[in-house]
Structure formats: structure tokens, C-alpha cells
Amino acid sequence: MMDRRNFLKATGIGILAAGTSGTLLTACSTEKKKRSSGKLNLSFEPYDLKLRHAFNLAKNSRTHTPDVLVQLEYDGIIGYGESSMPPYLGETQVSVCKFLSSLDLSQFTDPFRLEEILDYVDSAAPDNRAAKASIDIALHDLLGKIMQQPWYKIWGLTPEKAPDTSFTIGIDTAEIVRQKIEEASPYNVIKIKMGLDNDKELVNIIRSVTDRPICVDANQGWDNKEKALEMIQWLSERNCLFVEQPMPKEKIDETAWIKERSPLPIIADEFLQRLPDVQRAYGVYDGINIKLMKSTGMHEAYKMVTLARALNMKLMVGCMTETSCAVTAAAQLSPLMDWADLDGNLLISNDRFDGIKIVNGQVKIPDRPGIGVIPV
């Protein structure tokens, strides 16, 4: 990770003037802003997530993920949040820090005005979904700590109903795939990244060493609807639970055609961002994969769950490559889900938090206030 001086120089954000006193604040400083009682105080810092293995998808590969860690303080209580930025989101540490620097959360003296605060954050600039999610997560963590309750209890959920999580295996060589299968032995469901010419070979390698259920994420990698349907039918005979985003998100009619004929549920991923997309997905997909970095956080994610259930759609909660901060925040929603893919923290070697646990393959939500994480 680049040091603070080089980061500021490279980003061009530099130093911002704050207020009329001429006090200078760096845009991405690890130093805390001066705390004043009865106001929300925001601080944040860039952080690079180091992957244990190269993360290979149908359209790209990477060995790290840029991230920004956030703290929101009120009367000495700190809420933690996070913004993770895989390439396809279109956000960077520069854009996230610039967005966060533009906010004046000190104007809010009551953190329980959640709708008002998040409306302000959402209206500050278009897009910036991961940046907005970091504020949302930190605010939920703060409020839960003030109430001294975890969010699954505030929402009235039963943690024992949380599903098993899948463990993701990217596109790789046969030797590395077998190694990853061995690492995934504690998990009851394996998630496979597909979208290349050797998809069947990858499944056959996995099936040579385990018969555990699999789920497939094509990441928009299949361009032909007939071939996509043929692959889905082939997968249905090999203990596959569902297929995520088989076609490019723009191919709505083709995806609907597949859904009508598919023996497996078709789940929206890249197609789905925020609440209005749930209605758009209805009739095209059987279900949706909700990720906090796309939905702008927990508040809107909960609304998406409510709407999707009203439409009788399947539900999945997922994540990006993230620390346990954002993954544990997403886990608060897991008792509402049919499936979970909450392994982003397990894919990195430099986690900064203790939070979600996986016990016998199942998501276990910490019984701690807020989102349930502790800095380590």
C-alpha cells in the first residue's frame, strides 16, 4: 500500500480547506477529525486488500482490491464502515475519498435521523454507491452500539435461520483448482466462477474430488442464449443449485428466454444495483443477489429484500472482496436469505476486523451491538 504522502500526490486530492478558520484537513487522512460532542464526525483512510489467490473472472483478473475504511463517531461511540472497489463498480480510492471529503455530517446532531442523513449522503452526488455504503454501514454500526443491540435483533430476525455460505473458486489451472477445493473443505457449498471456454473442464475437475453442491456465477460470460441454456441444463445434472448472471446484463430478452426454459433458478448480479432494479429484474430473473457495495448499504438492501419477497423472488446476499466489516454488516440480513455468498473476508490476507464466523459451513452472526465487528 502506498504511503500517505504518495497517495495524496497521486490522487491529486491534496489538501482541502475546511471551514472559515483555515484549518487544513487532508482528504484521505488516517488522523481523526477533531471530535465535538453531539455531532457526527467522519474520518477515513485508503486501504489495499491483499488477495490470497489471484481472483480470476471471465473478463478480468486481480491480486488486490482497493478499499477505504471509515469511522463515524458520535459522543465517543465509533461506528465502522467500509467501501470496497472491484474494477467493474467504476469507483476508486480517489473517487471515494473525494466524495467522502465533500460531506458535512457534522450538521447532524441526532444520528437516529437515519433517513434524513442517508438522503443527504445519496443526494450529494450521483452513483458513488460503494462510498455511500461505507457511510450507511458505519451509521448502522453506530446506532446499534447506541441501542446496544445487533441489527439482526433490531430487525427481529432469527440468526439460526442464516443459510450456509458458499466459498468462491475462481477460474484457474487444474492444480490450483484442486488446491482451492482442499481449502474449501469446511464449506458445504462451492461457488464457481465461469464464462470461458473451459467451463465444463472446471466442473469436471471439481466433481473428481467432491460431490458437494455447487453454484455458478458466469459474470456475464455467456453471449449465446442457446449455448447458455445448454450449459445450465448440463449443470443441473451435476448438483448445481443456481446460476448467476449467465448473460450480459444488457441482454434482457435473452435472459428472460433462458429463465422460462431453465431447470435452475437464474439470479441477477451485475444487472442489479439498487431498489428500482428489483422491479426491473422481476420476470427476467428468478432471484436477486444483493450486495451492500451496490445497494448503497444496509438500509436500502433491507428495502430490496422486502420488495423482492413481495414479488416472490429468490434472495441471495453477497459481497465483494471486503474485510469482515462489510461482510459482517451484510450477514445481519442473512436470516432473510435463501442463499449466502459471504466469503469476501476469507479471500484476503490482511483483514482488519473480527466479525462473522462460519461454523460447519453456516453463517454465524456475532452477538455484538451494531454490525458486530471489533478492530484487530
CSV table of C-alpha atoms in Angstrom, one decimal:
chain,number,residue,atom,x,y,z
A,1,MET,CA,0.0,0.0,0.0
A,2,MET,CA,1.3,3.4,-1.0
A,3,ASP,CA,2.2,5.7,1.9
A,4,ARG,CA,0.0,8.7,2.8
A,5,ARG,CA,2.2,11.4,1.1
A,6,ASN,CA,2.4,9.5,-2.2
A,7,PHE,CA,-1.3,8.7,-2.1
A,8,LEU,CA,-2.3,12.3,-1.8
A,9,LYS,CA,0.2,13.3,-4.5
A,10,ALA,CA,-1.0,10.6,-6.9
A,11,THR,CA,-4.7,11.2,-6.3
A,12,GLY,CA,-4.5,15.0,-6.8
A,13,ILE,CA,-6.9,15.5,-3.9
A,14,GLY,CA,-4.2,17.1,-1.9
A,15,ILE,CA,-5.3,19.3,1.0
A,16,LEU,CA,-8.7,20.8,1.4
A,17,ALA,CA,-9.7,23.8,3.4
A,18,ALA,CA,-12.3,23.1,6.0
A,19,GLY,CA,-14.5,25.9,7.4
A,20,THR,CA,-13.6,29.6,7.9
A,21,SER,CA,-10.9,29.1,10.4
A,22,GLY,CA,-8.5,28.0,7.6
A,23,THR,CA,-7.9,24.6,9.3
A,24,LEU,CA,-6.4,22.2,6.8
A,25,LEU,CA,-7.6,18.6,6.5
A,26,THR,CA,-6.2,16.0,4.2
A,27,ALA,CA,-8.8,14.4,2.0
A,28,CYS,CA,-7.8,10.9,3.0
A,29,SER,CA,-6.1,11.3,6.3
A,30,THR,CA,-5.7,8.5,8.8
A,31,GLU,CA,-5.9,11.1,11.5
A,32,LYS,CA,-9.2,11.7,13.2
A,33,LYS,CA,-11.0,14.9,12.7
A,34,LYS,CA,-11.5,16.9,15.9
A,35,ARG,CA,-14.4,15.5,17.9
A,36,SER,CA,-17.1,17.7,19.2
A,37,SER,CA,-19.9,16.4,21.4
A,38,GLY,CA,-23.3,15.9,19.9
A,39,LYS,CA,-22.3,15.9,16.3
A,40,LEU,CA,-21.4,13.2,13.7
A,41,ASN,CA,-17.7,13.1,13.0
A,42,LEU,CA,-16.4,11.3,9.9
A,43,SER,CA,-12.8,10.0,9.3
A,44,PHE,CA,-11.5,7.6,6.7
A,45,GLU,CA,-8.3,6.1,5.2
A,46,PRO,CA,-7.4,4.2,2.0
A,47,TYR,CA,-6.5,0.5,2.5
A,48,ASP,CA,-5.5,-2.2,0.0
A,49,LEU,CA,-6.9,-5.7,0.4
A,50,LYS,CA,-4.4,-8.4,-0.5
A,51,LEU,CA,-5.9,-11.5,-2.0
A,52,ARG,CA,-4.7,-14.9,-1.0
A,53,HIS,CA,-5.0,-16.1,-4.6
A,54,ALA,CA,-5.3,-14.2,-7.9
A,55,PHE,CA,-9.1,-13.6,-8.4
A,56,ASN,CA,-9.8,-14.7,-12.0
A,57,LEU,CA,-13.1,-13.9,-13.6
A,58,ALA,CA,-14.5,-14.2,-17.1
A,59,LYS,CA,-13.4,-10.7,-18.0
A,60,ASN,CA,-10.5,-9.7,-15.7
A,61,SER,CA,-8.1,-10.9,-13.0
A,62,ARG,CA,-6.6,-9.1,-10.0
A,63,THR,CA,-4.4,-9.7,-6.9
A,64,HIS,CA,-5.7,-6.9,-4.7
A,65,THR,CA,-8.8,-4.8,-4.2
A,66,PRO,CA,-8.7,-1.1,-3.3
A,67,ASP,CA,-10.7,-0.2,-0.2
A,68,VAL,CA,-11.4,2.7,2.1
A,69,LEU,CA,-12.1,2.2,5.8
A,70,VAL,CA,-14.5,4.6,7.5
A,71,GLN,CA,-15.2,5.7,11.1
A,72,LEU,CA,-18.3,7.6,12.2
A,73,GLU,CA,-18.0,9.0,15.8
A,74,TYR,CA,-20.8,10.4,18.0
A,75,ASP,CA,-20.3,11.3,21.7
A,76,GLY,CA,-17.3,8.9,21.9
A,77,ILE,CA,-19.0,6.0,20.2
A,78,ILE,CA,-17.5,4.8,17.0
A,79,GLY,CA,-19.2,3.1,14.1
A,80,TYR,CA,-17.1,1.3,11.4
A,81,GLY,CA,-17.8,1.2,7.7
A,82,GLU,CA,-16.1,0.2,4.5
A,83,SER,CA,-16.0,0.9,0.8
A,84,SER,CA,-14.6,-1.9,-1.4
A,85,MET,CA,-14.0,-1.2,-5.1
A,86,PRO,CA,-13.6,-4.1,-7.5
A,87,PRO,CA,-12.9,-2.7,-11.0
A,88,TYR,CA,-16.4,-3.1,-12.5
A,89,LEU,CA,-18.0,-0.8,-10.0
A,90,GLY,CA,-16.2,2.2,-11.5
A,91,GLU,CA,-15.1,3.6,-8.2
A,92,THR,CA,-11.6,4.2,-6.9
A,93,GLN,CA,-9.9,5.2,-3.7
A,94,VAL,CA,-9.6,8.7,-5.3
A,95,SER,CA,-13.3,9.0,-6.1
A,96,VAL,CA,-14.4,7.5,-2.7
A,97,CYS,CA,-12.2,9.9,-0.7
A,98,LYS,CA,-13.3,12.8,-2.8
A,99,PHE,CA,-16.9,12.0,-2.2
A,100,LEU,CA,-16.5,11.5,1.5
A,101,SER,CA,-14.5,14.7,1.8
A,102,SER,CA,-17.4,16.6,0.2
A,103,LEU,CA,-19.8,15.6,3.0
A,104,ASP,CA,-20.6,17.6,6.1
A,105,LEU,CA,-22.0,15.1,8.5
A,106,SER,CA,-21.3,17.4,11.5
A,107,GLN,CA,-24.5,19.3,10.6
A,108,PHE,CA,-26.4,16.3,12.1
A,109,THR,CA,-26.8,16.2,15.8
A,110,ASP,CA,-29.2,13.2,16.0
A,111,PRO,CA,-27.8,10.0,14.5
A,112,PHE,CA,-31.2,8.4,14.7
A,113,ARG,CA,-32.5,10.5,11.8
A,114,LEU,CA,-31.2,7.8,9.6
A,115,GLU,CA,-33.5,8.6,6.6
A,116,GLU,CA,-32.5,12.2,6.6
A,117,ILE,CA,-28.8,11.5,6.9
A,118,LEU,CA,-28.8,8.9,4.2
A,119,ASP,CA,-30.9,11.0,1.9
A,120,TYR,CA,-28.3,13.8,2.3
A,121,VAL,CA,-25.5,11.4,1.5
A,122,ASP,CA,-27.3,9.9,-1.5
A,123,SER,CA,-28.1,13.4,-3.0
A,124,ALA,CA,-24.5,14.7,-2.6
A,125,ALA,CA,-23.5,13.2,-5.9
A,126,PRO,CA,-24.8,10.5,-8.4
A,127,ASP,CA,-23.5,7.0,-8.4
A,128,ASN,CA,-20.7,6.5,-5.8
A,129,ARG,CA,-22.6,3.5,-4.4
A,130,ALA,CA,-19.7,1.9,-2.5
A,131,ALA,CA,-18.7,5.3,-1.0
A,132,LYS,CA,-22.3,5.8,0.2
A,133,ALA,CA,-22.4,2.2,1.5
A,134,SER,CA,-19.4,3.0,3.8
A,135,ILE,CA,-21.4,5.8,5.5
A,136,ASP,CA,-24.5,3.6,5.7
A,137,ILE,CA,-22.6,0.7,7.3
A,138,ALA,CA,-20.8,3.0,9.8
A,139,LEU,CA,-24.1,4.7,10.7
A,140,HIS,CA,-25.9,1.3,11.3
A,141,ASP,CA,-22.9,0.2,13.5
A,142,LEU,CA,-23.1,3.4,15.5
A,143,LEU,CA,-26.8,3.2,16.0
A,144,GLY,CA,-26.7,-0.4,17.0
A,145,LYS,CA,-24.0,0.4,19.6
A,146,ILE,CA,-26.0,3.3,21.0
A,147,MET,CA,-29.0,0.9,21.3
A,148,GLN,CA,-26.7,-1.9,22.5
A,149,GLN,CA,-28.2,-4.4,20.1
A,150,PRO,CA,-27.1,-6.1,16.9
A,151,TRP,CA,-29.0,-5.3,13.8
A,152,TYR,CA,-30.4,-8.8,13.3
A,153,LYS,CA,-32.2,-8.3,16.6
A,154,ILE,CA,-33.3,-4.8,15.8
A,155,TRP,CA,-34.9,-6.2,12.6
A,156,GLY,CA,-36.4,-9.0,14.6
A,157,LEU,CA,-34.5,-11.8,12.8
A,158,THR,CA,-33.6,-15.3,13.9
A,159,PRO,CA,-29.8,-15.9,13.5
A,160,GLU,CA,-30.2,-19.6,13.4
A,161,LYS,CA,-32.1,-19.2,10.0
A,162,ALA,CA,-28.9,-17.9,8.3
A,163,PRO,CA,-28.0,-20.2,5.4
A,164,ASP,CA,-24.7,-21.8,4.6
A,165,THR,CA,-22.3,-19.6,2.8
A,166,SER,CA,-20.7,-20.6,-0.5
A,167,PHE,CA,-16.9,-20.5,-0.9
A,168,THR,CA,-15.8,-19.0,-4.2
A,169,ILE,CA,-13.3,-20.6,-6.6
A,170,GLY,CA,-12.1,-18.5,-9.5
A,171,ILE,CA,-11.1,-19.6,-12.9
A,172,ASP,CA,-7.6,-21.2,-12.7
A,173,THR,CA,-5.4,-24.2,-13.6
A,174,ALA,CA,-6.4,-27.7,-12.6
A,175,GLU,CA,-3.7,-27.9,-9.9
A,176,ILE,CA,-4.8,-24.6,-8.3
A,177,VAL,CA,-8.4,-25.5,-8.5
A,178,ARG,CA,-7.8,-28.7,-6.6
A,179,GLN,CA,-5.8,-26.8,-4.0
A,180,LYS,CA,-8.7,-24.3,-3.6
A,181,ILE,CA,-11.1,-27.2,-3.2
A,182,GLU,CA,-9.0,-28.5,-0.4
A,183,GLU,CA,-9.0,-25.1,1.2
A,184,ALA,CA,-12.8,-25.0,0.8
A,185,SER,CA,-13.3,-28.3,2.8
A,186,PRO,CA,-15.0,-26.5,5.8
A,187,TYR,CA,-17.8,-25.2,3.4
A,188,ASN,CA,-20.9,-27.0,2.3
A,189,VAL,CA,-21.4,-25.1,-1.0
A,190,ILE,CA,-18.8,-24.2,-3.6
A,191,LYS,CA,-19.2,-21.2,-5.8
A,192,ILE,CA,-17.6,-21.5,-9.3
A,193,LYS,CA,-16.7,-18.5,-11.5
A,194,MET,CA,-17.3,-19.4,-15.1
A,195,GLY,CA,-17.6,-17.7,-18.5
A,196,LEU,CA,-14.7,-19.1,-20.5
A,197,ASP,CA,-14.3,-22.0,-23.0
A,198,ASN,CA,-13.2,-24.5,-20.3
A,199,ASP,CA,-16.2,-24.2,-18.1
A,200,LYS,CA,-17.1,-27.9,-18.3
A,201,GLU,CA,-13.5,-28.9,-17.6
A,202,LEU,CA,-13.5,-26.8,-14.4
A,203,VAL,CA,-16.7,-28.6,-13.2
A,204,ASN,CA,-15.3,-32.0,-14.1
A,205,ILE,CA,-12.1,-31.2,-12.0
A,206,ILE,CA,-14.3,-30.3,-9.1
A,207,ARG,CA,-16.5,-33.3,-9.4
A,208,SER,CA,-13.4,-35.5,-9.5
A,209,VAL,CA,-12.7,-34.6,-5.9
A,210,THR,CA,-16.0,-33.6,-4.3
A,211,ASP,CA,-19.8,-34.1,-4.8
A,212,ARG,CA,-20.7,-31.0,-2.7
A,213,PRO,CA,-23.4,-28.7,-4.2
A,214,ILE,CA,-22.1,-26.0,-6.4
A,215,CYS,CA,-23.5,-22.7,-7.6
A,216,VAL,CA,-22.3,-20.9,-10.7
A,217,ASP,CA,-21.5,-17.3,-11.5
A,218,ALA,CA,-21.0,-16.7,-15.2
A,219,ASN,CA,-20.3,-13.0,-14.6
A,220,GLN,CA,-22.0,-12.2,-18.0
A,221,GLY,CA,-19.6,-14.5,-19.7
A,222,TRP,CA,-22.0,-16.4,-21.9
A,223,ASP,CA,-23.1,-14.5,-25.0
A,224,ASN,CA,-25.3,-17.0,-26.8
A,225,LYS,CA,-28.6,-17.9,-25.2
A,226,GLU,CA,-28.9,-21.4,-26.7
A,227,LYS,CA,-25.4,-22.3,-25.5
A,228,ALA,CA,-26.1,-20.7,-22.1
A,229,LEU,CA,-29.2,-22.8,-21.7
A,230,GLU,CA,-27.4,-26.0,-22.8
A,231,MET,CA,-24.7,-25.3,-20.2
A,232,ILE,CA,-27.3,-24.7,-17.5
A,233,GLN,CA,-29.1,-28.0,-18.4
A,234,TRP,CA,-25.7,-29.7,-18.2
A,235,LEU,CA,-25.0,-28.1,-14.8
A,236,SER,CA,-28.5,-29.2,-13.5
A,237,GLU,CA,-27.3,-32.8,-13.8
A,238,ARG,CA,-24.2,-32.1,-11.6
A,239,ASN,CA,-25.7,-30.9,-8.4
A,240,CYS,CA,-25.8,-27.2,-9.2
A,241,LEU,CA,-28.2,-25.0,-7.2
A,242,PHE,CA,-28.5,-21.9,-9.4
A,243,VAL,CA,-26.7,-19.8,-12.0
A,244,GLU,CA,-25.9,-16.1,-11.5
A,245,GLN,CA,-25.8,-13.6,-14.4
A,246,PRO,CA,-25.5,-16.1,-17.3
A,247,MET,CA,-25.8,-13.4,-20.0
A,248,PRO,CA,-24.6,-9.8,-20.3
A,249,LYS,CA,-26.8,-7.5,-18.2
A,250,GLU,CA,-28.0,-5.6,-21.4
A,251,LYS,CA,-29.4,-8.8,-22.9
A,252,ILE,CA,-32.7,-8.7,-21.0
A,253,ASP,CA,-34.9,-10.5,-23.6
A,254,GLU,CA,-32.3,-13.3,-24.0
A,255,THR,CA,-32.1,-13.7,-20.2
A,256,ALA,CA,-35.9,-13.9,-19.9
A,257,TRP,CA,-35.9,-16.5,-22.6
A,258,ILE,CA,-33.4,-18.6,-20.6
A,259,LYS,CA,-35.4,-18.1,-17.4
A,260,GLU,CA,-38.5,-19.6,-19.0
A,261,ARG,CA,-36.7,-22.7,-20.0
A,262,SER,CA,-34.0,-23.2,-17.3
A,263,PRO,CA,-34.2,-26.1,-14.9
A,264,LEU,CA,-32.2,-24.0,-12.4
A,265,PRO,CA,-33.0,-20.6,-10.8
A,266,ILE,CA,-31.4,-17.6,-12.7
A,267,ILE,CA,-30.1,-15.0,-10.3
A,268,ALA,CA,-29.4,-11.3,-11.2
A,269,ASP,CA,-26.0,-9.9,-10.1
A,270,GLU,CA,-24.4,-7.3,-12.4
A,271,PHE,CA,-27.9,-6.4,-13.7
A,272,LEU,CA,-29.0,-5.4,-10.2
A,273,GLN,CA,-27.8,-2.3,-8.4
A,274,ARG,CA,-30.4,-0.5,-6.3
A,275,LEU,CA,-34.0,-0.7,-5.3
A,276,PRO,CA,-35.6,0.3,-8.6
A,277,ASP,CA,-33.7,-2.6,-10.3
A,278,VAL,CA,-35.6,-5.2,-8.3
A,279,GLN,CA,-38.8,-4.4,-10.2
A,280,ARG,CA,-36.8,-4.5,-13.5
A,281,ALA,CA,-35.5,-7.9,-12.6
A,282,TYR,CA,-38.9,-9.3,-12.0
A,283,GLY,CA,-39.9,-11.7,-14.8
A,284,VAL,CA,-36.3,-11.7,-16.2
A,285,TYR,CA,-34.6,-13.4,-13.3
A,286,ASP,CA,-35.9,-15.8,-10.6
A,287,GLY,CA,-34.0,-14.0,-7.9
A,288,ILE,CA,-31.5,-11.3,-7.0
A,289,ASN,CA,-28.1,-11.1,-5.4
A,290,ILE,CA,-27.9,-8.1,-3.0
A,291,LYS,CA,-24.5,-6.6,-2.3
A,292,LEU,CA,-24.1,-3.7,0.0
A,293,MET,CA,-21.5,-2.0,-2.2
A,294,LYS,CA,-24.0,-1.8,-5.0
A,295,SER,CA,-27.2,-1.1,-2.9
A,296,THR,CA,-25.5,1.8,-1.0
A,297,GLY,CA,-25.7,-0.1,2.2
A,298,MET,CA,-27.9,-1.9,4.7
A,299,HIS,CA,-30.8,0.5,4.7
A,300,GLU,CA,-31.6,0.2,1.0
A,301,ALA,CA,-30.7,-3.5,1.0
A,302,TYR,CA,-33.4,-4.2,3.5
A,303,LYS,CA,-35.9,-2.4,1.3
A,304,MET,CA,-34.8,-4.5,-1.6
A,305,VAL,CA,-35.4,-7.7,0.4
A,306,THR,CA,-38.9,-6.5,1.3
A,307,LEU,CA,-39.8,-5.8,-2.4
A,308,ALA,CA,-38.3,-9.0,-3.7
A,309,ARG,CA,-40.2,-11.1,-1.2
A,310,ALA,CA,-43.4,-9.3,-2.2
A,311,LEU,CA,-42.7,-10.3,-5.8
A,312,ASN,CA,-42.0,-13.9,-4.7
A,313,MET,CA,-38.4,-13.8,-5.9
A,314,LYS,CA,-35.5,-15.8,-4.5
A,315,LEU,CA,-32.9,-13.9,-2.4
A,316,MET,CA,-29.2,-14.1,-2.0
A,317,VAL,CA,-26.8,-11.9,-0.1
A,318,GLY,CA,-23.3,-11.5,-1.5
A,319,CYS,CA,-20.2,-9.4,-1.1
A,320,MET,CA,-17.2,-8.1,-2.8
A,321,THR,CA,-13.6,-8.7,-1.6
A,322,GLU,CA,-14.0,-7.0,1.7
A,323,THR,CA,-12.8,-7.0,5.3
A,324,SER,CA,-15.0,-8.6,7.9
A,325,CYS,CA,-16.5,-5.1,8.5
A,326,ALA,CA,-18.7,-5.0,5.4
A,327,VAL,CA,-19.2,-8.8,5.2
A,328,THR,CA,-20.5,-8.9,8.8
A,329,ALA,CA,-22.8,-6.0,8.0
A,330,ALA,CA,-24.2,-8.0,5.1
A,331,ALA,CA,-24.5,-11.0,7.4
A,332,GLN,CA,-27.1,-9.2,9.5
A,333,LEU,CA,-29.5,-9.7,6.6
A,334,SER,CA,-28.6,-13.4,6.1
A,335,PRO,CA,-31.6,-14.9,8.1
A,336,LEU,CA,-33.9,-13.4,5.3
A,337,MET,CA,-32.0,-15.2,2.5
A,338,ASP,CA,-32.3,-18.4,0.5
A,339,TRP,CA,-28.5,-18.4,-0.1
A,340,ALA,CA,-25.4,-16.5,1.1
A,341,ASP,CA,-22.1,-15.8,-0.5
A,342,LEU,CA,-20.3,-14.2,2.3
A,343,ASP,CA,-16.7,-15.2,1.9
A,344,GLY,CA,-15.0,-12.0,0.8
A,345,ASN,CA,-13.1,-11.6,4.1
A,346,LEU,CA,-11.8,-15.2,3.7
A,347,LEU,CA,-10.2,-14.4,0.4
A,348,ILE,CA,-7.9,-11.7,1.8
A,349,SER,CA,-4.7,-12.0,4.0
A,350,ASN,CA,-4.9,-8.6,5.8
A,351,ASP,CA,-8.3,-8.4,7.4
A,352,ARG,CA,-8.7,-5.5,9.9
A,353,PHE,CA,-11.7,-6.8,11.9
A,354,ASP,CA,-13.1,-9.7,13.8
A,355,GLY,CA,-16.7,-10.5,12.9
A,356,ILE,CA,-18.6,-13.1,11.0
A,357,LYS,CA,-17.7,-16.7,11.6
A,358,ILE,CA,-18.5,-19.8,9.5
A,359,VAL,CA,-19.4,-22.8,11.7
A,360,ASN,CA,-20.0,-26.1,9.9
A,361,GLY,CA,-20.4,-24.1,6.7
A,362,GLN,CA,-23.2,-21.9,8.2
A,363,VAL,CA,-23.1,-18.1,8.7
A,364,LYS,CA,-22.8,-17.3,12.3
A,365,ILE,CA,-23.6,-13.6,13.1
A,366,PRO,CA,-21.8,-12.2,16.1
A,367,ASP,CA,-24.0,-11.4,19.1
A,368,ARG,CA,-22.5,-7.9,19.5
A,369,PRO,CA,-24.0,-4.4,19.2
A,370,GLY,CA,-24.2,-2.7,15.8
A,371,ILE,CA,-22.8,-4.7,12.9
A,372,GLY,CA,-20.9,-6.9,15.3
A,373,VAL,CA,-17.2,-6.2,14.4
A,374,ILE,CA,-14.1,-5.5,16.6
A,375,PRO,CA,-11.0,-3.9,15.1
A,376,VAL,CA,-7.9,-6.2,15.4
